[in-house]
Coordinates of C-alpha atoms in Angstrom, one line a residue:
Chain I
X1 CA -75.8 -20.4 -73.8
X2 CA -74.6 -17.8 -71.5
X3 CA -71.1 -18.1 -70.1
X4 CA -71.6 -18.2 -66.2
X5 CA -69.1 -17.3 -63.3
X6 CA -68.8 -19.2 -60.0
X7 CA -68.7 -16.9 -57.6
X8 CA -70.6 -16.6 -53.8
X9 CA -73.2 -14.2 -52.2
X10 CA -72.7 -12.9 -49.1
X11 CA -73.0 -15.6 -46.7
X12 CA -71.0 -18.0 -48.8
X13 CA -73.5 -19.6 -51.1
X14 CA -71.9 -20.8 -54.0
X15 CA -73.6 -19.2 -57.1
X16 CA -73.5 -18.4 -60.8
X17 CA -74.1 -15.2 -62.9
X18 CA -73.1 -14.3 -65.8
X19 CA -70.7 -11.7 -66.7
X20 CA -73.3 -8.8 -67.2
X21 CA -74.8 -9.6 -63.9
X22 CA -71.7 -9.4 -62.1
X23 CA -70.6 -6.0 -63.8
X24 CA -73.7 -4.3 -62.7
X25 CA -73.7 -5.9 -59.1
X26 CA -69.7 -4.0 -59.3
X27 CA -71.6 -1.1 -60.5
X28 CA -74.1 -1.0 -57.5
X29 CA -72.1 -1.5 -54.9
X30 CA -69.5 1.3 -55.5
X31 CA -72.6 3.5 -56.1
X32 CA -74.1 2.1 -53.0
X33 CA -70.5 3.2 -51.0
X34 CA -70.2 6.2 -52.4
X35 CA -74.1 7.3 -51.7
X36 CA -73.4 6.5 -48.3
X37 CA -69.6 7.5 -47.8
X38 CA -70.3 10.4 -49.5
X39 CA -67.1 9.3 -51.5
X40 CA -66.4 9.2 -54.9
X41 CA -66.8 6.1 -57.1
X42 CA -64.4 4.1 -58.5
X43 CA -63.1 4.9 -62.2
X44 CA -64.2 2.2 -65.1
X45 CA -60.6 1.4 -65.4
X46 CA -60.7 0.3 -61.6
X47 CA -64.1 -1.5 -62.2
X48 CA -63.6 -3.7 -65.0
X49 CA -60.1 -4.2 -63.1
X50 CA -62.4 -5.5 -60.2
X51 CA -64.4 -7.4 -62.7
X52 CA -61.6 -9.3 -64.0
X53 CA -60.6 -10.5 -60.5
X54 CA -64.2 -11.6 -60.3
X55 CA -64.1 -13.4 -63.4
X56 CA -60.6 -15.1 -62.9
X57 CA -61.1 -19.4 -63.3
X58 CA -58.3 -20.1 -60.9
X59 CA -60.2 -21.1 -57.9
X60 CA -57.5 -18.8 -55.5
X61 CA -56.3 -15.4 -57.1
X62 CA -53.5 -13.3 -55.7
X63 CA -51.9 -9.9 -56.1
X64 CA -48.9 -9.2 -58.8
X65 CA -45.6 -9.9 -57.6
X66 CA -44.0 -6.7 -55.9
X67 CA -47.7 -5.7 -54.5
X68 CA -47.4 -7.5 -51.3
X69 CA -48.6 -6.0 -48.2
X70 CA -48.2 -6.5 -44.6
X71 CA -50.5 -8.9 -43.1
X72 CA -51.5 -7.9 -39.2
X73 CA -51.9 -10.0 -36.9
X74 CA -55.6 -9.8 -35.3
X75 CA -55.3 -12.3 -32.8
X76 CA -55.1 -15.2 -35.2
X77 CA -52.6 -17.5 -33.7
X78 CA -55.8 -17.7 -31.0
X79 CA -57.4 -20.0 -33.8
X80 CA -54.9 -22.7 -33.3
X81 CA -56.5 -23.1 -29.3
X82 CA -60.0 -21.7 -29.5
X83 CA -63.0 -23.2 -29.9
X84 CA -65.7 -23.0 -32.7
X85 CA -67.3 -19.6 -31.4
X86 CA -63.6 -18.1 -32.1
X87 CA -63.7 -19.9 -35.6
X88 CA -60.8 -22.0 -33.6
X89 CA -59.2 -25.5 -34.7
X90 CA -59.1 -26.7 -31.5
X91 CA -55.8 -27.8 -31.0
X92 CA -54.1 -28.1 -27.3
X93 CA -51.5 -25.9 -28.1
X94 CA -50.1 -22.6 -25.5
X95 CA -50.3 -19.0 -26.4
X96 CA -46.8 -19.2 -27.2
X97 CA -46.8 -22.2 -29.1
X98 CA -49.5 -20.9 -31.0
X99 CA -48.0 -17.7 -31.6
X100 CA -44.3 -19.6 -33.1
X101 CA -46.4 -21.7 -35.0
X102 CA -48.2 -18.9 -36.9
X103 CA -44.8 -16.6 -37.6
X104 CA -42.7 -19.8 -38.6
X105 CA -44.7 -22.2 -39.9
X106 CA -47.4 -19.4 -41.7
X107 CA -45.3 -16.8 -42.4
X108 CA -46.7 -14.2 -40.5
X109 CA -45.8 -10.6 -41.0
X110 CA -46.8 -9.5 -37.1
X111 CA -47.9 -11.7 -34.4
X112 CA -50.4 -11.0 -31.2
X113 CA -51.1 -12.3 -28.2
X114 CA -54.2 -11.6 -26.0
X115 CA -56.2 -13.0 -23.4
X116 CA -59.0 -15.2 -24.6
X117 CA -61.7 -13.1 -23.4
X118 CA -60.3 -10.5 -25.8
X119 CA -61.4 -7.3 -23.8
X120 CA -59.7 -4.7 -21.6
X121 CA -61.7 -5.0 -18.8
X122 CA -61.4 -8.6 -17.8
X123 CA -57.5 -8.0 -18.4
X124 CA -56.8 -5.7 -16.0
X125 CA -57.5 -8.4 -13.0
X126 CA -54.8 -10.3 -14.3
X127 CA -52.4 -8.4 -15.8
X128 CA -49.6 -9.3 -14.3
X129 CA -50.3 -12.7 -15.4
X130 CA -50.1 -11.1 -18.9
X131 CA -47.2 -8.8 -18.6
X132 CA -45.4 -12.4 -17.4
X133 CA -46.8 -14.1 -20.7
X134 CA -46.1 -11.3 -23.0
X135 CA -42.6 -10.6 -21.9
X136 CA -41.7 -14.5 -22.3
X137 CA -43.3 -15.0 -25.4
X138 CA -41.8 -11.5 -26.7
X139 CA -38.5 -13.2 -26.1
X140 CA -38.9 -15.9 -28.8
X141 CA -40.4 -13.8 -31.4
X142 CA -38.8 -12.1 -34.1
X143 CA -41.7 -11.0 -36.2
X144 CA -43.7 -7.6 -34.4
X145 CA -45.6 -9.1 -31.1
X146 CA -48.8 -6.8 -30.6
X147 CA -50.8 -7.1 -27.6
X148 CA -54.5 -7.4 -28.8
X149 CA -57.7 -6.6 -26.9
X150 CA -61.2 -4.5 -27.6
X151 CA -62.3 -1.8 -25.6
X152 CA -65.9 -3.3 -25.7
X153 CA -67.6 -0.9 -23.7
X154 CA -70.7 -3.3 -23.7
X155 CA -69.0 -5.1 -20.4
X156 CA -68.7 -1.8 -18.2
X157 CA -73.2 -2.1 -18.4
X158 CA -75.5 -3.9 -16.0
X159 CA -75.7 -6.8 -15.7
X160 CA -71.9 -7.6 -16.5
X161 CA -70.6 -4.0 -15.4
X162 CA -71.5 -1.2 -12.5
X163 CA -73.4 1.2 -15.0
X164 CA -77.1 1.3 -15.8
X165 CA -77.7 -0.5 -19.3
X166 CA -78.3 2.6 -22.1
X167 CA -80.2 -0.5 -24.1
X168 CA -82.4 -0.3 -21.0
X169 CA -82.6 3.4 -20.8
X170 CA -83.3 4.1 -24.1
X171 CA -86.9 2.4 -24.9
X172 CA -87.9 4.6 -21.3
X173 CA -87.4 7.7 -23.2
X174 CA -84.3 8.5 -20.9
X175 CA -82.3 9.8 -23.2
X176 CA -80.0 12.1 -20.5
X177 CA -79.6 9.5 -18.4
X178 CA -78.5 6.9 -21.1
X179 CA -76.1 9.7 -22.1
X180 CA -74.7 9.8 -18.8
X181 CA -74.1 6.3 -18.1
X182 CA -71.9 5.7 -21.6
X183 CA -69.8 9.0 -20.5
X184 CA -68.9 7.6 -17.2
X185 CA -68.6 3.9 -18.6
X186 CA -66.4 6.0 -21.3
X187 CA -63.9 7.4 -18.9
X188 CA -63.9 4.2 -16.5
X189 CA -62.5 2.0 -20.3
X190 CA -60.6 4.9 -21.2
X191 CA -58.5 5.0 -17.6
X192 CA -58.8 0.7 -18.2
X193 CA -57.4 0.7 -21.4
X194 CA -54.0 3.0 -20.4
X195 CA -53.6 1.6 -17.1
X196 CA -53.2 -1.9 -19.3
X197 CA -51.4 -0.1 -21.7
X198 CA -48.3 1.6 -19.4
X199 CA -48.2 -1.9 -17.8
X200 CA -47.4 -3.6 -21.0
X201 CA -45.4 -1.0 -22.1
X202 CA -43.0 -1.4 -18.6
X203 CA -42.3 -5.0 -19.7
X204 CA -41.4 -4.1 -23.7
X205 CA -44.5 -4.5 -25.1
X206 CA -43.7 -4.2 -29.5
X207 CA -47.1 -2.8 -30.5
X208 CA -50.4 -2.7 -28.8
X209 CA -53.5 -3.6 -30.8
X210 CA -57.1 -1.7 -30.0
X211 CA -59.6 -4.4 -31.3
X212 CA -63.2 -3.7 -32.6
X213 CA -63.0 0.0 -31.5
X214 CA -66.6 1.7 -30.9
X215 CA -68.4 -1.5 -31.1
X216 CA -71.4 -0.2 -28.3
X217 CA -71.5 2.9 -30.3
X218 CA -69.5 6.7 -30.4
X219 CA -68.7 6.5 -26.2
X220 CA -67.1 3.3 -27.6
X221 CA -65.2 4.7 -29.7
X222 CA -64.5 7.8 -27.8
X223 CA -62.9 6.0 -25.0
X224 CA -60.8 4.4 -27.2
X225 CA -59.4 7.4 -29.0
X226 CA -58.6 9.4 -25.7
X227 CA -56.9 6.2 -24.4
X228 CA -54.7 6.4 -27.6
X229 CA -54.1 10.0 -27.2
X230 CA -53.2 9.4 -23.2
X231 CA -50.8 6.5 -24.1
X232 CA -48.7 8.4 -26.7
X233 CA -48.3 11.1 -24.1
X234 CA -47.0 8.5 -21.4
X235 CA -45.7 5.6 -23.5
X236 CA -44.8 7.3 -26.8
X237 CA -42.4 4.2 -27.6
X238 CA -45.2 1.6 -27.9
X239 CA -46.7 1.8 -31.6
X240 CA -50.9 1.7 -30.5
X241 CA -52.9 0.7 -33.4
X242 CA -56.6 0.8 -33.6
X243 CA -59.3 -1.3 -35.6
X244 CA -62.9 -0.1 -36.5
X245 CA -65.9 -2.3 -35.8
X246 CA -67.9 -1.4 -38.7
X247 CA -67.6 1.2 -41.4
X248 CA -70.6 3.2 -39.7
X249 CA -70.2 5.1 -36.3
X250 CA -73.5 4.1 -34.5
X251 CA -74.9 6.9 -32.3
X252 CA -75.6 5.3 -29.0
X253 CA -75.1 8.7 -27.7
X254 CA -74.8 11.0 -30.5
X255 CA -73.0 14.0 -28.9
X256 CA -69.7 12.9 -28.5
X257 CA -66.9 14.6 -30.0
X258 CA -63.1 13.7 -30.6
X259 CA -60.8 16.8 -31.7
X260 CA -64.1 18.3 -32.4
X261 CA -65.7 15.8 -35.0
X262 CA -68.9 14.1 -34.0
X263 CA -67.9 10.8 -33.7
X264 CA -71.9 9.3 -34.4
X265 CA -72.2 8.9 -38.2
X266 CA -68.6 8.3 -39.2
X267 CA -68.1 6.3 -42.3
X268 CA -64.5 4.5 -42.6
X269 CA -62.3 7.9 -44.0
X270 CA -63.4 10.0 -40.9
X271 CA -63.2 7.4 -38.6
X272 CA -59.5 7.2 -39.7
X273 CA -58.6 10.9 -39.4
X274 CA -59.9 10.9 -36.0
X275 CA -57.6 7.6 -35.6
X276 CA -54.8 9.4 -36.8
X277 CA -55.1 12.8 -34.9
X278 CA -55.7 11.0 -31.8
X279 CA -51.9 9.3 -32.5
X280 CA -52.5 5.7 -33.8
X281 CA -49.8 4.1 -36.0
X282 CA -52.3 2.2 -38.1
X283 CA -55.7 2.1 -38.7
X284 CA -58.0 -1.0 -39.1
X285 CA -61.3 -0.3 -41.3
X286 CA -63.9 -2.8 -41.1
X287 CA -66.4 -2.8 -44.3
X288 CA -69.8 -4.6 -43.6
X289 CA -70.3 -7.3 -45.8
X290 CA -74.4 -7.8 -46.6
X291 CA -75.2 -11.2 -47.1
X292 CA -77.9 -10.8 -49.5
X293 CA -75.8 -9.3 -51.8
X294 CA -73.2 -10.9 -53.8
X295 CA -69.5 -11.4 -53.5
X296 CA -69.4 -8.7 -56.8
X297 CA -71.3 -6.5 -55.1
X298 CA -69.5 -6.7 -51.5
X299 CA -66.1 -6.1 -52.9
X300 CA -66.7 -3.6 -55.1
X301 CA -68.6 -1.8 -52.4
X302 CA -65.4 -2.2 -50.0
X303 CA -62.9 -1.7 -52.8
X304 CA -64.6 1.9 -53.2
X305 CA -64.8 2.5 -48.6
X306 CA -61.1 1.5 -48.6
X307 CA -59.4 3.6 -51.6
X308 CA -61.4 6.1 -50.0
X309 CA -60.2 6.1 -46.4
X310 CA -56.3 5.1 -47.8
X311 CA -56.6 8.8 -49.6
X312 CA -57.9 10.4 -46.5
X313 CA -55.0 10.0 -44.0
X314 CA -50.9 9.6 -43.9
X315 CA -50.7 6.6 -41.7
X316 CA -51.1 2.9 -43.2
X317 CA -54.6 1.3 -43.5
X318 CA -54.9 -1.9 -42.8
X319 CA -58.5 -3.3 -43.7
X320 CA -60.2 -5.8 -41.6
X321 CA -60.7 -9.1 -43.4
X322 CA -62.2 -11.8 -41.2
X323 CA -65.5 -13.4 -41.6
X324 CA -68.4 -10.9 -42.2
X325 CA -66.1 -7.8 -43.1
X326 CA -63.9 -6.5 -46.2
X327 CA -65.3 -8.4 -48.9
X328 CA -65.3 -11.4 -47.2
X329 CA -68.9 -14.2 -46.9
X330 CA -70.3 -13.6 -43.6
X331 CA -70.1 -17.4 -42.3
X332 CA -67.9 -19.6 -39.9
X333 CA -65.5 -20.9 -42.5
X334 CA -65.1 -18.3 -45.3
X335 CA -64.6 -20.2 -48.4
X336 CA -60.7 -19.5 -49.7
X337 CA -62.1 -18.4 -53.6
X338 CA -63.8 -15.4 -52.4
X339 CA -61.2 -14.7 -49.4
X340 CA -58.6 -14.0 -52.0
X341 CA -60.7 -12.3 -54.7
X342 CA -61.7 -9.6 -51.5
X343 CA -57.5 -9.9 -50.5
X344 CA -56.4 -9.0 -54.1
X345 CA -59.3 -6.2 -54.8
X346 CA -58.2 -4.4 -51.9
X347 CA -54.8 -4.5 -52.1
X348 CA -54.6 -4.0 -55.7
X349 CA -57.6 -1.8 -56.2
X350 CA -58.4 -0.3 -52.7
X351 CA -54.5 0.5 -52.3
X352 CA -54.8 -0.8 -48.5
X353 CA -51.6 -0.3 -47.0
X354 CA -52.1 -3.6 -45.7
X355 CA -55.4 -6.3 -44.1
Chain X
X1 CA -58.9 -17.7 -43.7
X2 CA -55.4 -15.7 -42.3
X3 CA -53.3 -17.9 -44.2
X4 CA -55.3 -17.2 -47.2
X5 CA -54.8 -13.5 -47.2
X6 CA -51.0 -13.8 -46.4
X7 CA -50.7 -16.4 -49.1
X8 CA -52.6 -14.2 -51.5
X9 CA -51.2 -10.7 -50.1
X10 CA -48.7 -11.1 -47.2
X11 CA -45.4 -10.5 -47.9
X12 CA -44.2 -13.9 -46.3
X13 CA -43.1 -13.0 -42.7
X14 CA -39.7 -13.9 -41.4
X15 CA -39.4 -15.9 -44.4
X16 CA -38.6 -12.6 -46.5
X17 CA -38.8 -9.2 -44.9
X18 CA -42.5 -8.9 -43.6
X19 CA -41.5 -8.2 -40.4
X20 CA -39.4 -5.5 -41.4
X21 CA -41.9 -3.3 -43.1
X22 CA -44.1 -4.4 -40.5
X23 CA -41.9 -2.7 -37.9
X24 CA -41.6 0.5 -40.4
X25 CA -45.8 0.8 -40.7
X26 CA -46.0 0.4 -36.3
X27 CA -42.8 2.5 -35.6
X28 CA -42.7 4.9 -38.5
X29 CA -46.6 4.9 -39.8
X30 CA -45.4 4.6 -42.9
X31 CA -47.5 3.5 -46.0
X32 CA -47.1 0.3 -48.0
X33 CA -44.7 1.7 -50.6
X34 CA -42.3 4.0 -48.6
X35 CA -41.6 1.6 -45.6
X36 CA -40.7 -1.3 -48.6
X37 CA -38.9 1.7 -50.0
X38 CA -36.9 2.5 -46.5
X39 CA -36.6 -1.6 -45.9
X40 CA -35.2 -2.1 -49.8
X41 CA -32.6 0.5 -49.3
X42 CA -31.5 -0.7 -45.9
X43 CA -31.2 -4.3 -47.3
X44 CA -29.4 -2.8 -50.3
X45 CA -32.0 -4.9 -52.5
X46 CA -34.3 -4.1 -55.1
X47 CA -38.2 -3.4 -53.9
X48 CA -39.4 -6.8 -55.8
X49 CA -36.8 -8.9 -53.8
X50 CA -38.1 -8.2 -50.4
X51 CA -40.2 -11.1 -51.2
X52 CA -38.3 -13.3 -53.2
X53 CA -37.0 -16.2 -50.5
X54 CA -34.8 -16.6 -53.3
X55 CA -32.5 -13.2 -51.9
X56 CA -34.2 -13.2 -48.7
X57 CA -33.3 -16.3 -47.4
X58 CA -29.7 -15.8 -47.8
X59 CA -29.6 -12.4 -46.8
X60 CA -30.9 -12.4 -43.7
X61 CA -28.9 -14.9 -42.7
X62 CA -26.0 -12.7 -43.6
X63 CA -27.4 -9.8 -41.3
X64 CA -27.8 -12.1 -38.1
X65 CA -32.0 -10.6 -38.3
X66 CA -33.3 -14.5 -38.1
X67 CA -34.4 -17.0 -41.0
X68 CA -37.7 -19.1 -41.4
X69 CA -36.1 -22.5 -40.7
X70 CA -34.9 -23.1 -37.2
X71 CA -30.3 -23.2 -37.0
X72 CA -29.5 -23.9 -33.5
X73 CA -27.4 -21.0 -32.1
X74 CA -28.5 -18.6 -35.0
X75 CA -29.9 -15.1 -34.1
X76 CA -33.6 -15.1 -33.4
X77 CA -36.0 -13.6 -31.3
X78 CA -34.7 -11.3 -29.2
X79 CA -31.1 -11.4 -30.4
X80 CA -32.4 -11.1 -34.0
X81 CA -34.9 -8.2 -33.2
X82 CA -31.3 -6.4 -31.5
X83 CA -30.5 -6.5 -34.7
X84 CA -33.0 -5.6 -36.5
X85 CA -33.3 -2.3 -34.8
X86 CA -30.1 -1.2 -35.2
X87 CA -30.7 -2.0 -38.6
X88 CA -33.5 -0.5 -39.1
X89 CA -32.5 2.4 -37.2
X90 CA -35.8 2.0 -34.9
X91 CA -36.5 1.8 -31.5
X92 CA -38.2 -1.2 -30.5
X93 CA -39.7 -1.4 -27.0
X94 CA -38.3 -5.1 -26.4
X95 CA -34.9 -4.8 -27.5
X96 CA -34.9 -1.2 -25.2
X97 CA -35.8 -3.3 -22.2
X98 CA -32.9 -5.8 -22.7
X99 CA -30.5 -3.6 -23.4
X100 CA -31.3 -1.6 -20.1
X101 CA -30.6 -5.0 -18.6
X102 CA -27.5 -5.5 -19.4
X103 CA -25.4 -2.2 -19.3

């Protein structure tokens, strides 16, 4: 009888292969991210390295003592209070409380707060109600205390925003006027997501996180980058770090440029140069995980985006690791065996600076 | 799913010296290794024992930089993170603010 691995497929189905199938799925998924990436593949030293994780019994695996890495904070403590669509427990706890809780009673390396909408636009309004919470809360912590929103472009559209929908645009053959729109909803997020960030920064404000970046596309991410650039200039005391919202740029608009790369297209290692140039401290990469594929094939694909982009810059990479990114089974309540096989991989494979 | 990855990875927070490398990667965008390297030196400890509670513990204590369990009156938060920048030899936004307050 063949010996036969637990492991998952992508959305968290609980499966078995045996130790040949999982090798080749390893095999195919770095080819599949380096095809793609235009990267090179892992060594076989690095692979059966992967494979072993893969293979380990212990239902939770973890890196080698001395590898730690930092852990940020991606609005986490925010799952002690939300709700389900947030992946949230529940619990009637304050932003503060939730925020103590997760550096002392978890262990957190950095903490965040952010308003529960999780986007610039709808925290301008009230940002003095923020600056207030921030700057209280900021008082109690001793572990870093980011401020954590997206630039989610998506909101600045009709019907939720003043600017003609591109996603209506678009199927009309209006290609210049979608164009148009996303620049000027561009510019109005860019001047959103400084004016937020120099208000944060008048009260103290540790580290300020840029969620999700270019999530409706290269304007998206455009906006964001310039916003970064803009707030180093004005506020060059407040660390600004930026997270990716998948490991492909889409090209909503196509012609966009930052420090004169196309942003449309980008796979994770451009995406952080143009992070760094534009003056972030730390960049978040955020690997697709396909759920028809398994948890093999997922990491090893990852494993191979992330050493790749760790090579291409100076700053530290952090890689996104929440449900449905890094490795990890696209589903509500990621199961804690593959969590830490896609935690270890990365770290100790993908040399990520941190997740 | 968090406290998987910093029970698997993390380097344990205020418990050990997370925060401190932490404040190295946002202030000084330093990689993994050389802000553990800058943090090791300026705890006087050995790269392996910025995660042992064992030293940890004890140490920061020592330095007034704020420990895991709660010791009425001890350094933490704000007064911790005074500390930690000067020892650290960072500028942390916070701690700037206060101090403007009260010279």
């Amino acid at each position: 009888m063949t010996y036969r691995i637990l492991t998952r497929m992508g959305d968290g189905e609980r499966v078995t292969m045996s130790a040949a199938e999982i090798k080749e799925d390893i095999s195919e998924g770095i080819r599949d991210a380096a095809q793609s990436a235009e990267i090179p593949e892992l060594t076989a030293g690095e692979s059966e390295q992967l494979f072993n994780i893969m293979a380990e019994p212990s239902r939770t695996v973890s890196v080698s003592a001395g590898e730690e890495v930092v852990v940020t904070d991606d609005g986490c403590s925010m799952s002690f209070y939300a709700g389900q669509d947030s992946s949230g427990i529940g619990v009637p706890l304050s932003r503060m409380q939730a925020i103590l809780t997760y550096e002392r009673a978890c262990a957190a390396d950095t903490t965040s707060i952010g308003h529960s909408d999780y986007s610039f636009k709808p925290v301008k309004p009230i940002i003095n109600f923020e600056m207030n919470e921030y700057y209280t809360t900021s008082m109690m912590t001793t572990a870093p205390l980011f401020y954590g929103a997206q630039p989610n472009m998506g909101l600045y559209f009709q019907p939720d925003g003043p600017y003609p929908n591109p996603a209506d645009l678009l199927p009309q053959g209006k290609i210049k006027e979608a164009c148009e729109t996303q620049e000027a909803a561009a510019e109005q997020l860019r001047n959103d997501i400084v004016f937020v960030g120099k208000k944060l920064n008048s009260i103290g404000c540790e580290g300020l996180n840029l969620d999700t970046c270019g999530s409706a596309g290269d304007a998206d991410l455009l906006a964001a980058l310039q916003a970064v650039a803009d707030l180093k200039k004005a506020t060059p005391d407040m660390p600004v770090i930026m997270g990716g919202s998948g490991e492909f740029v889409l090209g909503m608009h196509g012609d966009v440029a930052f420090d004169g790369k196309r942003l449309a297209g980008m796979y994770p290692q451009d995406q952080a140069k143009v992070a760094e140039s534009a003056g972030a401290s730390i960049y978040g990469v955020a690997i697709n995980t396909n759920t028809n594929k398994s948890a093999a094939w997922n990491i090893a694909r990852a494993v191979a985006l992330v050493k790749a982009a760790v090579a291409a810059v100076d700053i530290p990479i952090h890689v996104n690791v929440g449900m449905g990114v890094g490795g990890v089974p696209m589903m509500e309540a990621p199961p804690i065996d593959t969590v830490t096989r896609a935690s270890k991989s990365l770290v100790q494979i993908g040399k990520a600076d941190g997740l | 799913m968090h406290i998987a990855h910093i029970v698997a990875s993390g380097m344990g927070g205020i418990r050990t010296s997370g925060d401190l490398v932490a404040w190295m990667q946002m202030t000084h965008k330093m990689k993994i290794f050389e802000a553990k390297h800058y943090v090791a030196d300026k705890l006087g400890v050995d790269i392996i024992d910025l995660t042992n509670e064992e030293v940890m513990r004890q140490l920061r204590e020592q330095l007034e930089i704020g420990v895991i369990t709660s010791i009425a009156g001890s350094p933490k938060g704000l007064r911790a993170k005074l500390k930690i920048a000067e020892l650290l030899e960072i500028k942390i936004n916070s701690v700037n603010l206060f101090k403007s307050q009260i010279t």
